[in-house]
């Protein structure tokens, strides 16, 4: 894409061009290439602080209610939840999802004991007020921890051992998550599989996960204590989103939709996939997202069979059809969106055929999600409706299972949120991806239509509404 053509697409793309020019100037020492501050687009200078910028993401009562439900699951003992560790290098600290879910606290190297017997929680950490401010944390988090967090007790990190010894002496059952913690852009179950291949079962490594090492230490130091896994208990809580979580997910959805719309408008034949990815991330961060939910997936041409392709290494050619699968991370909560569109802004007859089939199934599915039904029931109902509208659902276009059932993974604090996917009847508060996709490798074509969906008391809500989805809408947007 030429610079002049890119610059006329939209004010937001001007903002991206400014940010890209600035980054290149800093990287190459080209001070003269940096535009003056007056040249920065107004959209980039107005700002609303993201959730949690000055305190907890949610009210203290929200976290207290979560801990109270966990206490019910560990009534004969206490849950010990490790916080994320200080990272080496210059990576920003991001708290583990389970710890964040229960406390809202972003202090590194902290530990929670959620006492199911006494119905109270203790936060163990060591951090000075100066260190907190240096990390961008409110001073009150360390100077008045109880008032700030709502957690009943706080203690120095070196008191964790004596505290556990006292509980063990009283016959407490120790619960702790056995599954790996989720950090930024991670998924616990997938992380375990990766660590098993690369580390745990590697004959030249063999290290356990951090969680299994902690379990081993608990058993060594407190041989009389029973140690149980509480991953499932915490994940069960996370599977049903509260009203506060839903509000945050709606906001994340609006950010994701806005960013997707911008990249569709900006794409042309000659655009580098890296430009599309950079614009998406910039557009999300500009709206207050701290990160993107996962590495932006862009597949085109021969890369369509690789469903999570994220190298961003092609220049889009005239006639290319691309799939972009991406989402923002807003205060630790993700949404999952996929769009499919032609790089030149005009669908070929074959691209239209494939796309409209996928869109028909996806829309029919979203219209039918409701409490009490299963994914399989919705798929059957949706295909019947699509068939009635004139599509040959028994033909080769609908042969892939992924073109027949859109029910997919949970979405929340991780894009593939804990628990995998709903198995059995859907329930209010569940949030998941409705994802219709297929690949036609012989034609170098692929399609994906995906939204993030909430089950409500009576039906469902699309948390990522407003995208140009029909062929006419997409082509009109890309002509602008």
CSV table of C-alpha atoms in Angstrom, one decimal:
chain,number,residue,atom,x,y,z
A,1,UNK,CA,0.0,0.0,0.0
A,2,UNK,CA,1.3,3.4,-0.9
A,3,UNK,CA,1.6,5.9,1.9
A,4,UNK,CA,-0.7,8.4,0.2
A,5,UNK,CA,-3.4,5.8,-0.2
A,6,UNK,CA,-3.1,4.6,3.3
A,7,UNK,CA,-3.3,8.2,4.7
A,8,UNK,CA,-6.7,8.9,3.2
A,9,UNK,CA,-8.5,5.9,4.6
A,10,UNK,CA,-9.5,7.2,8.0
A,11,UNK,CA,-8.3,9.5,10.8
A,12,UNK,CA,-7.5,6.4,12.9
A,13,UNK,CA,-5.2,5.2,10.2
A,14,UNK,CA,-3.5,8.5,10.2
A,15,UNK,CA,-2.9,7.9,13.9
A,16,UNK,CA,-1.4,4.6,13.1
A,17,UNK,CA,0.9,6.2,10.5
A,18,UNK,CA,2.0,8.7,13.1
A,19,UNK,CA,2.8,5.9,15.6
A,20,UNK,CA,4.6,3.8,13.0
A,21,UNK,CA,6.7,6.8,11.8
A,22,UNK,CA,7.6,7.6,15.4
A,23,UNK,CA,8.7,4.0,16.0
A,24,UNK,CA,10.8,3.9,12.9
A,25,UNK,CA,12.3,7.2,13.7
A,26,UNK,CA,13.3,6.1,17.2
A,27,UNK,CA,14.7,2.8,15.9
A,28,UNK,CA,16.8,4.4,13.3
A,29,UNK,CA,17.7,7.7,14.9
A,30,UNK,CA,15.9,9.7,12.3
A,31,UNK,CA,14.9,12.7,14.5
A,32,UNK,CA,13.9,14.7,11.5
A,33,UNK,CA,11.3,12.1,10.6
A,34,UNK,CA,9.3,12.6,13.8
A,35,UNK,CA,6.2,14.7,13.1
A,36,UNK,CA,5.6,17.7,15.4
A,37,UNK,CA,3.1,17.2,18.3
A,38,UNK,CA,0.6,19.4,16.4
A,39,UNK,CA,0.5,16.7,13.7
A,40,UNK,CA,-0.7,14.0,16.0
A,41,UNK,CA,-4.4,13.2,15.2
A,42,UNK,CA,-7.0,14.3,17.8
A,43,UNK,CA,-8.2,10.7,18.1
A,44,UNK,CA,-4.8,9.7,19.5
A,45,UNK,CA,-4.5,12.4,22.1
A,46,UNK,CA,-7.9,12.2,23.8
A,47,UNK,CA,-7.8,9.6,26.4
A,48,UNK,CA,-10.0,7.7,28.9
A,49,UNK,CA,-8.1,5.7,31.6
A,50,UNK,CA,-8.6,2.0,31.2
A,51,UNK,CA,-10.4,0.0,33.9
A,52,UNK,CA,-8.3,-0.5,37.0
A,53,UNK,CA,-5.8,2.3,36.1
A,54,UNK,CA,-6.3,3.9,39.5
A,55,UNK,CA,-7.4,0.9,41.6
A,56,UNK,CA,-9.1,-2.5,41.3
A,57,UNK,CA,-10.8,-3.4,38.1
A,58,UNK,CA,-14.0,-4.3,39.9
A,59,UNK,CA,-15.5,-3.3,43.3
A,60,UNK,CA,-14.0,-5.0,46.4
A,61,UNK,CA,-17.4,-6.7,46.9
A,62,UNK,CA,-17.0,-8.5,43.6
A,63,UNK,CA,-13.7,-10.2,44.6
A,64,UNK,CA,-15.1,-10.9,48.1
A,65,UNK,CA,-18.1,-12.8,46.6
A,66,UNK,CA,-15.7,-14.9,44.4
A,67,UNK,CA,-13.6,-15.8,47.4
A,68,UNK,CA,-16.7,-16.6,49.5
A,69,UNK,CA,-17.8,-19.1,46.8
A,70,UNK,CA,-14.4,-20.7,46.7
A,71,UNK,CA,-14.5,-21.0,50.5
A,72,UNK,CA,-17.6,-23.2,50.1
A,73,UNK,CA,-15.6,-25.5,47.9
A,74,UNK,CA,-12.7,-25.8,50.4
A,75,UNK,CA,-14.7,-25.8,53.6
A,76,UNK,CA,-12.5,-28.4,55.2
A,77,UNK,CA,-9.3,-26.5,54.6
A,78,UNK,CA,-7.7,-23.6,52.7
A,79,UNK,CA,-6.9,-22.7,49.1
A,80,UNK,CA,-3.3,-21.6,48.5
A,81,UNK,CA,-3.1,-19.6,45.3
A,82,UNK,CA,0.2,-18.4,43.9
A,83,UNK,CA,0.5,-15.1,42.2
A,84,UNK,CA,2.7,-14.6,39.2
A,85,UNK,CA,6.4,-14.2,39.7
A,86,UNK,CA,8.6,-11.2,38.8
A,87,UNK,CA,9.6,-11.5,35.2
A,88,UNK,CA,13.2,-11.3,34.0
A,89,UNK,CA,14.2,-8.8,31.4
A,90,UNK,CA,11.9,-5.9,30.4
A,91,UNK,CA,8.6,-7.7,30.0
A,92,UNK,CA,5.8,-5.9,31.9
A,93,UNK,CA,4.4,-7.8,34.9
A,94,UNK,CA,1.0,-9.3,34.4
A,95,UNK,CA,-0.8,-11.1,37.2
A,96,UNK,CA,-2.0,-14.7,36.8
A,97,UNK,CA,-5.6,-15.0,35.9
A,98,UNK,CA,-6.8,-17.2,38.9
A,99,UNK,CA,-5.0,-14.9,41.4
A,100,UNK,CA,-6.4,-11.8,39.7
A,101,UNK,CA,-9.9,-13.3,39.6
A,102,UNK,CA,-9.8,-13.8,43.4
A,103,UNK,CA,-8.1,-10.6,44.5
A,104,UNK,CA,-7.7,-8.0,41.8
A,105,UNK,CA,-4.1,-7.5,43.1
A,106,UNK,CA,-1.2,-7.1,40.7
A,107,UNK,CA,1.7,-7.3,43.2
A,108,UNK,CA,4.4,-9.7,41.9
A,109,UNK,CA,5.3,-12.8,44.0
A,110,UNK,CA,2.2,-12.6,46.2
A,111,UNK,CA,0.3,-15.6,47.6
A,112,UNK,CA,-3.3,-15.9,48.8
A,113,UNK,CA,-4.6,-18.2,51.4
A,114,UNK,CA,-8.4,-18.5,51.2
A,115,UNK,CA,-9.4,-20.1,54.5
A,116,UNK,CA,-12.6,-22.2,54.1
A,117,UNK,CA,-12.8,-22.9,57.8
A,118,UNK,CA,-12.5,-19.4,59.2
A,119,UNK,CA,-14.0,-17.7,56.1
A,120,UNK,CA,-11.2,-15.2,55.7
A,121,UNK,CA,-8.4,-14.5,53.3
A,122,UNK,CA,-4.8,-13.5,53.9
A,123,UNK,CA,-2.6,-11.8,51.3
A,124,UNK,CA,1.2,-12.5,51.6
A,125,UNK,CA,3.5,-10.1,49.8
A,126,UNK,CA,6.5,-7.9,50.3
A,127,UNK,CA,6.6,-4.5,48.5
A,128,UNK,CA,7.5,-1.0,49.6
A,129,UNK,CA,5.4,2.0,48.9
A,130,UNK,CA,8.2,3.3,46.6
A,131,UNK,CA,8.4,0.0,44.7
A,132,UNK,CA,4.6,0.1,44.3
A,133,UNK,CA,4.6,3.5,42.8
A,134,UNK,CA,7.4,2.5,40.5
A,135,UNK,CA,5.2,-0.3,39.2
A,136,UNK,CA,2.3,2.1,38.7
A,137,UNK,CA,0.4,0.6,41.6
A,138,UNK,CA,-1.5,2.8,44.1
A,139,UNK,CA,0.4,3.4,47.3
A,140,UNK,CA,-2.7,2.5,49.3
A,141,UNK,CA,-2.3,-1.1,48.0
A,142,UNK,CA,0.7,-1.6,50.3
A,143,UNK,CA,0.1,1.0,53.0
A,144,UNK,CA,-3.6,0.2,53.7
A,145,UNK,CA,-4.1,-3.2,52.0
A,146,UNK,CA,-7.2,-4.2,53.8
A,147,UNK,CA,-9.1,-1.0,53.0
A,148,UNK,CA,-7.9,-1.0,49.5
A,149,UNK,CA,-8.6,-4.7,48.6
A,150,UNK,CA,-11.2,-5.8,51.1
A,151,UNK,CA,-8.9,-8.8,51.9
A,152,UNK,CA,-9.2,-9.4,55.7
A,153,UNK,CA,-5.5,-9.8,56.5
A,154,UNK,CA,-2.1,-9.0,54.9
A,155,UNK,CA,1.3,-10.4,56.0
A,156,UNK,CA,4.9,-10.3,54.8
A,157,UNK,CA,5.9,-12.9,52.3
A,158,UNK,CA,8.3,-14.6,54.7
A,159,UNK,CA,5.3,-15.4,57.0
A,160,UNK,CA,3.8,-17.8,54.5
A,161,UNK,CA,5.7,-20.8,55.8
A,162,UNK,CA,4.8,-20.3,59.5
A,163,UNK,CA,1.1,-19.7,58.5
A,164,UNK,CA,1.0,-23.0,56.5
A,165,UNK,CA,2.6,-24.8,59.4
A,166,UNK,CA,-0.1,-23.6,61.8
A,167,UNK,CA,-2.9,-24.7,59.4
A,168,UNK,CA,-1.3,-28.1,58.9
A,169,UNK,CA,-1.1,-28.6,62.6
A,170,UNK,CA,-4.8,-27.9,62.8
A,171,UNK,CA,-5.6,-30.6,60.3
A,172,UNK,CA,-6.3,-28.4,57.3
A,173,UNK,CA,-6.6,-29.9,53.9
A,174,UNK,CA,-4.4,-27.9,51.5
A,175,UNK,CA,-6.0,-27.0,48.2
A,176,UNK,CA,-4.0,-25.4,45.4
A,177,UNK,CA,-4.3,-25.2,41.6
A,178,UNK,CA,-2.4,-28.0,39.9
A,179,UNK,CA,-2.9,-26.6,36.4
A,180,UNK,CA,-0.4,-24.0,35.1
A,181,UNK,CA,-1.1,-20.3,35.7
A,182,UNK,CA,-2.3,-18.2,32.8
A,183,UNK,CA,-0.3,-15.1,32.1
A,184,UNK,CA,-0.7,-12.7,29.2
A,185,UNK,CA,-1.9,-14.4,25.9
A,186,UNK,CA,-1.8,-17.8,27.6
A,187,UNK,CA,-4.4,-20.6,28.0
A,188,UNK,CA,-3.8,-22.9,30.9
A,189,UNK,CA,-4.7,-26.3,29.3
A,190,UNK,CA,-2.8,-25.5,26.2
A,191,UNK,CA,0.2,-24.3,28.2
A,192,UNK,CA,0.3,-27.6,30.1
A,193,UNK,CA,0.5,-29.5,26.8
A,194,UNK,CA,3.3,-27.3,25.6
A,195,UNK,CA,5.2,-27.6,28.8
A,196,UNK,CA,4.8,-31.4,28.8
A,197,UNK,CA,6.3,-31.6,25.3
A,198,UNK,CA,9.1,-29.1,25.8
A,199,UNK,CA,10.0,-29.5,29.5
A,200,UNK,CA,8.2,-32.0,31.7
A,201,UNK,CA,8.6,-35.1,29.4
A,202,UNK,CA,11.8,-33.8,27.7
A,203,UNK,CA,14.5,-36.4,28.5
A,204,UNK,CA,17.0,-33.5,28.6
A,205,UNK,CA,15.0,-31.3,30.9
A,206,UNK,CA,12.4,-32.9,33.1
A,207,UNK,CA,11.5,-30.0,35.2
A,208,UNK,CA,7.9,-29.9,36.7
A,209,UNK,CA,5.6,-27.0,36.3
A,210,UNK,CA,5.8,-24.3,39.0
A,211,UNK,CA,2.5,-25.6,40.4
A,212,UNK,CA,3.6,-29.2,40.6
A,213,UNK,CA,6.9,-28.1,42.2
A,214,UNK,CA,4.8,-26.3,44.8
A,215,UNK,CA,2.7,-29.4,45.5
A,216,UNK,CA,5.9,-31.4,45.9
A,217,UNK,CA,7.2,-28.9,48.4
A,218,UNK,CA,4.0,-28.9,50.4
A,219,UNK,CA,4.1,-32.7,50.6
A,220,UNK,CA,7.7,-32.6,51.7
A,221,UNK,CA,7.3,-29.9,54.4
A,222,UNK,CA,3.9,-31.0,55.6
A,223,UNK,CA,3.8,-34.8,55.2
A,224,UNK,CA,0.7,-35.2,57.3
A,225,UNK,CA,-1.4,-32.7,55.2
A,226,UNK,CA,-3.7,-33.8,52.4
A,227,UNK,CA,-3.0,-31.9,49.2
A,228,UNK,CA,-5.9,-31.5,46.7
A,229,UNK,CA,-6.3,-29.7,43.4
A,230,UNK,CA,-8.6,-26.7,43.3
A,231,UNK,CA,-8.2,-25.8,39.6
A,232,UNK,CA,-11.7,-27.1,38.8
A,233,UNK,CA,-13.3,-25.2,41.7
A,234,UNK,CA,-11.9,-21.9,40.5
A,235,UNK,CA,-12.6,-22.6,36.9
A,236,UNK,CA,-16.2,-23.5,37.7
A,237,UNK,CA,-16.5,-20.0,39.2
A,238,UNK,CA,-14.9,-18.4,36.2
A,239,UNK,CA,-17.2,-20.2,33.7
A,240,UNK,CA,-20.2,-18.1,34.7
A,241,UNK,CA,-19.7,-14.4,34.3
A,242,UNK,CA,-21.0,-11.8,36.7
A,243,UNK,CA,-22.8,-8.6,35.6
A,244,UNK,CA,-19.6,-6.7,36.2
A,245,UNK,CA,-17.6,-9.0,34.1
A,246,UNK,CA,-20.3,-8.9,31.3
A,247,UNK,CA,-20.1,-5.1,31.3
A,248,UNK,CA,-16.4,-5.2,30.9
A,249,UNK,CA,-16.7,-7.8,28.1
A,250,UNK,CA,-19.2,-5.5,26.3
A,251,UNK,CA,-16.7,-2.7,26.4
A,252,UNK,CA,-13.9,-5.0,25.1
A,253,UNK,CA,-16.3,-6.1,22.3
A,254,UNK,CA,-16.9,-2.5,21.2
A,255,UNK,CA,-13.1,-1.9,21.1
A,256,UNK,CA,-12.6,-5.1,19.1
A,257,UNK,CA,-15.3,-4.3,16.6
A,258,UNK,CA,-14.0,-0.8,16.1
A,259,UNK,CA,-10.4,-2.1,15.5
A,260,UNK,CA,-11.7,-4.8,13.1
A,261,UNK,CA,-13.7,-2.2,11.1
A,262,UNK,CA,-10.6,0.0,10.8
A,263,UNK,CA,-8.4,-2.7,9.4
A,264,UNK,CA,-11.0,-3.8,6.9
A,265,UNK,CA,-11.4,-0.2,5.8
A,266,UNK,CA,-7.6,0.2,5.5
A,267,UNK,CA,-6.8,-3.0,3.6
A,268,UNK,CA,-5.9,-2.9,-0.1
A,269,UNK,CA,-4.0,-5.1,-2.5
A,270,UNK,CA,-0.4,-4.3,-1.8
A,271,UNK,CA,-0.9,-4.0,2.0
A,272,UNK,CA,1.5,-6.0,4.1
A,273,UNK,CA,-0.1,-8.3,6.6
A,274,UNK,CA,2.2,-6.8,9.2
A,275,UNK,CA,0.5,-3.4,8.6
A,276,UNK,CA,-2.9,-5.0,9.2
A,277,UNK,CA,-1.7,-6.6,12.5
A,278,UNK,CA,0.0,-3.3,13.7
A,279,UNK,CA,-3.1,-1.3,13.0
A,280,UNK,CA,-5.4,-3.7,14.9
A,281,UNK,CA,-3.1,-3.6,18.0
A,282,UNK,CA,-2.8,0.2,17.8
A,283,UNK,CA,-6.6,0.7,17.4
A,284,UNK,CA,-7.2,-1.5,20.5
A,285,UNK,CA,-4.5,0.2,22.7
A,286,UNK,CA,-5.8,3.6,21.6
A,287,UNK,CA,-9.2,2.7,23.1
A,288,UNK,CA,-7.7,1.6,26.5
A,289,UNK,CA,-6.9,-2.1,25.9
A,290,UNK,CA,-3.6,-3.0,27.7
A,291,UNK,CA,-2.8,-5.6,25.1
A,292,UNK,CA,-4.3,-7.8,22.5
A,293,UNK,CA,-5.8,-11.1,23.6
A,294,UNK,CA,-3.5,-13.3,21.5
A,295,UNK,CA,-1.1,-12.9,18.6
A,296,UNK,CA,-3.2,-11.6,15.7
A,297,UNK,CA,-4.0,-14.4,13.2
A,298,UNK,CA,-3.9,-13.4,9.6
A,299,UNK,CA,-4.1,-16.2,7.0
A,300,UNK,CA,-4.2,-15.7,3.2
A,301,UNK,CA,-3.3,-17.7,0.1
A,302,UNK,CA,-1.3,-20.8,0.9
A,303,UNK,CA,-1.5,-20.0,4.7
A,304,UNK,CA,-5.2,-20.7,5.0
A,305,UNK,CA,-4.8,-24.3,6.2
A,306,UNK,CA,-2.7,-23.0,9.2
A,307,UNK,CA,-5.6,-21.8,11.4
A,308,UNK,CA,-3.4,-19.9,13.9
A,309,UNK,CA,-0.9,-18.4,11.4
A,310,UNK,CA,0.6,-15.2,12.9
A,311,UNK,CA,3.8,-14.5,11.0
A,312,UNK,CA,2.2,-11.5,9.1
A,313,UNK,CA,4.7,-12.1,6.3
A,314,UNK,CA,2.8,-11.7,3.1
A,315,UNK,CA,2.0,-8.7,0.9
A,316,UNK,CA,-1.6,-9.1,0.0
A,317,UNK,CA,-2.2,-9.5,-3.7
A,318,UNK,CA,-5.1,-8.6,-5.9
A,319,UNK,CA,-7.6,-11.4,-5.5
A,320,UNK,CA,-6.4,-12.6,-2.1
A,321,UNK,CA,-9.1,-13.5,0.4
A,322,UNK,CA,-7.9,-13.1,4.0
A,323,UNK,CA,-9.1,-14.2,7.4
A,324,UNK,CA,-8.2,-12.0,10.4
A,325,UNK,CA,-8.8,-13.6,13.9
A,326,UNK,CA,-8.0,-11.1,16.7
A,327,UNK,CA,-9.3,-9.5,19.9
A,328,UNK,CA,-8.3,-7.0,22.5
A,329,UNK,CA,-7.4,-7.6,26.1
A,330,UNK,CA,-9.2,-5.0,28.3
A,331,UNK,CA,-8.2,-5.1,32.0
A,332,UNK,CA,-7.5,-8.8,31.7
A,333,UNK,CA,-10.7,-9.8,29.8
A,334,UNK,CA,-10.7,-10.9,26.2
A,335,UNK,CA,-13.1,-11.2,23.3
A,336,UNK,CA,-12.7,-13.3,20.2
A,337,UNK,CA,-13.6,-12.0,16.7
A,338,UNK,CA,-12.9,-13.2,13.2
A,339,UNK,CA,-13.6,-11.5,9.9
A,340,UNK,CA,-13.1,-12.7,6.3
A,341,UNK,CA,-12.8,-10.3,3.3
A,342,UNK,CA,-11.2,-9.8,-0.1
A,343,UNK,CA,-8.0,-7.7,-0.1
A,344,UNK,CA,-9.1,-5.7,-3.1
A,345,UNK,CA,-12.6,-5.0,-1.6
A,346,UNK,CA,-14.6,-7.0,-4.1
A,347,UNK,CA,-15.7,-10.6,-3.6
A,348,UNK,CA,-15.3,-13.0,-6.5
A,349,UNK,CA,-18.3,-15.3,-7.1
A,350,UNK,CA,-16.5,-18.2,-5.3
A,351,UNK,CA,-15.4,-16.1,-2.4
A,352,UNK,CA,-19.0,-14.8,-2.1
A,353,UNK,CA,-20.4,-18.4,-2.2
A,354,UNK,CA,-18.1,-19.6,0.6
A,355,UNK,CA,-18.5,-16.5,2.7
A,356,UNK,CA,-22.3,-16.3,2.5
A,357,UNK,CA,-22.6,-20.0,3.5
A,358,UNK,CA,-20.5,-19.5,6.6
A,359,UNK,CA,-22.3,-16.3,7.5
A,360,UNK,CA,-25.7,-17.9,7.1
A,361,UNK,CA,-24.8,-20.7,9.6
A,362,UNK,CA,-23.1,-18.3,12.0
A,363,UNK,CA,-26.1,-16.0,12.1
A,364,UNK,CA,-28.6,-18.8,12.4
A,365,UNK,CA,-26.7,-20.2,15.3
A,366,UNK,CA,-26.5,-16.9,17.2
A,367,UNK,CA,-30.2,-16.5,16.7
A,368,UNK,CA,-30.9,-19.8,18.5
A,369,UNK,CA,-28.5,-19.9,21.5
A,370,UNK,CA,-30.5,-19.9,24.7
A,371,UNK,CA,-30.5,-21.4,28.2
A,372,UNK,CA,-31.2,-25.2,28.3
A,373,UNK,CA,-30.1,-26.2,24.8
A,374,UNK,CA,-26.8,-27.8,23.8
A,375,UNK,CA,-24.5,-26.8,21.0
A,376,UNK,CA,-25.6,-29.9,19.1
A,377,UNK,CA,-29.3,-28.9,19.3
A,378,UNK,CA,-28.5,-25.4,18.1
A,379,UNK,CA,-26.4,-26.8,15.2
A,380,UNK,CA,-29.3,-29.0,14.1
A,381,UNK,CA,-31.8,-26.1,14.3
A,382,UNK,CA,-29.4,-23.7,12.5
A,383,UNK,CA,-28.7,-26.1,9.6
A,384,UNK,CA,-32.4,-26.7,9.1
A,385,UNK,CA,-33.0,-22.9,8.9
A,386,UNK,CA,-30.1,-22.5,6.5
A,387,UNK,CA,-31.4,-25.3,4.3
A,388,UNK,CA,-34.8,-23.7,4.3
A,389,UNK,CA,-33.3,-20.5,3.1
A,390,UNK,CA,-31.9,-22.2,0.0
A,391,UNK,CA,-28.5,-23.5,0.8
A,392,UNK,CA,-27.5,-27.1,0.0
A,393,UNK,CA,-26.3,-28.1,3.5
A,394,UNK,CA,-25.6,-31.7,2.2
A,395,UNK,CA,-23.2,-30.5,-0.4
A,396,UNK,CA,-19.5,-30.3,-0.3
A,397,UNK,CA,-19.4,-26.7,0.9
A,398,UNK,CA,-20.9,-27.8,4.2
A,399,UNK,CA,-18.9,-31.0,4.6
A,400,UNK,CA,-16.5,-29.7,7.2
A,401,UNK,CA,-17.9,-30.1,10.7
A,402,UNK,CA,-16.7,-26.5,11.4
A,403,UNK,CA,-19.2,-25.3,8.8
A,404,UNK,CA,-22.1,-27.1,10.6
A,405,UNK,CA,-21.6,-26.3,14.3
A,406,UNK,CA,-20.5,-22.9,15.6
A,407,UNK,CA,-20.4,-23.7,19.3
A,408,UNK,CA,-16.8,-23.3,20.4
A,409,UNK,CA,-14.6,-22.5,23.4
A,410,UNK,CA,-15.3,-20.4,26.5
A,411,UNK,CA,-14.1,-16.8,26.4
A,412,UNK,CA,-13.2,-14.6,29.4
A,413,UNK,CA,-9.9,-13.9,31.1
A,414,UNK,CA,-8.3,-16.1,28.5
A,415,UNK,CA,-9.4,-16.2,24.9
A,416,UNK,CA,-9.8,-20.0,25.2
A,417,UNK,CA,-11.0,-19.6,28.7
A,418,UNK,CA,-10.7,-22.3,31.4
A,419,UNK,CA,-13.0,-25.2,31.2
A,420,UNK,CA,-12.7,-25.7,27.4
A,421,UNK,CA,-16.2,-25.4,26.1
A,422,UNK,CA,-19.7,-25.8,27.4
A,423,UNK,CA,-20.6,-29.5,27.6
A,424,UNK,CA,-24.3,-30.0,28.1
A,425,UNK,CA,-27.1,-27.4,28.4
A,426,UNK,CA,-26.1,-23.8,28.1
A,427,UNK,CA,-26.6,-21.6,31.2
A,428,UNK,CA,-27.0,-17.8,31.8
A,429,UNK,CA,-23.6,-16.2,32.2
A,430,UNK,CA,-21.7,-18.5,29.9
A,431,UNK,CA,-19.6,-16.6,27.3
A,432,UNK,CA,-18.2,-18.5,24.3
A,433,UNK,CA,-17.2,-18.1,20.7
A,434,UNK,CA,-19.6,-18.8,17.9
A,435,UNK,CA,-17.1,-19.8,15.2
A,436,UNK,CA,-17.9,-21.0,11.7
A,437,UNK,CA,-14.9,-21.7,9.6
A,438,UNK,CA,-13.6,-23.9,6.8
A,439,UNK,CA,-10.5,-24.2,4.6
A,440,UNK,CA,-10.3,-25.1,0.9
A,441,UNK,CA,-6.6,-25.6,0.4
A,442,UNK,CA,-6.7,-26.5,-3.3
A,443,UNK,CA,-8.2,-23.1,-4.0
A,444,UNK,CA,-6.0,-21.3,-1.5
A,445,UNK,CA,-9.2,-20.1,0.3
A,446,UNK,CA,-10.4,-20.1,3.8
A,447,UNK,CA,-13.3,-18.5,5.7
A,448,UNK,CA,-14.0,-17.7,9.3
A,449,UNK,CA,-17.0,-15.8,10.8
A,450,UNK,CA,-16.7,-15.5,14.6
A,451,UNK,CA,-18.3,-13.5,17.4
A,452,UNK,CA,-18.3,-13.7,21.2
A,453,UNK,CA,-21.7,-14.6,22.6
A,454,UNK,CA,-23.3,-14.4,26.1
A,455,UNK,CA,-26.1,-16.6,27.2
A,456,UNK,CA,-28.7,-14.5,28.9
A,457,UNK,CA,-31.8,-15.4,31.0
A,458,UNK,CA,-34.0,-15.8,27.9
A,459,UNK,CA,-31.6,-16.1,24.9
A,460,UNK,CA,-28.3,-14.7,24.0
A,461,UNK,CA,-26.4,-11.5,23.3
A,462,UNK,CA,-23.7,-10.9,20.8
A,463,UNK,CA,-20.9,-9.1,22.7
A,464,UNK,CA,-19.2,-8.1,19.4
A,465,UNK,CA,-22.0,-6.6,17.4
A,466,UNK,CA,-21.9,-4.0,14.7
A,467,UNK,CA,-19.3,-5.4,12.3
A,468,UNK,CA,-19.9,-5.1,8.6
A,469,UNK,CA,-20.8,-8.7,7.9
A,470,UNK,CA,-22.8,-9.0,4.7
A,471,UNK,CA,-21.0,-8.9,1.3
A,472,UNK,CA,-22.7,-5.6,0.6
A,473,UNK,CA,-21.6,-4.0,3.9
A,474,UNK,CA,-18.0,-5.1,3.5
A,475,UNK,CA,-17.7,-3.9,0.0
A,476,UNK,CA,-19.3,-0.6,0.8
A,477,UNK,CA,-16.9,-0.1,3.8
A,478,UNK,CA,-13.8,-0.9,1.7
A,479,UNK,CA,-14.8,1.6,-1.0
A,480,UNK,CA,-14.6,4.4,1.5
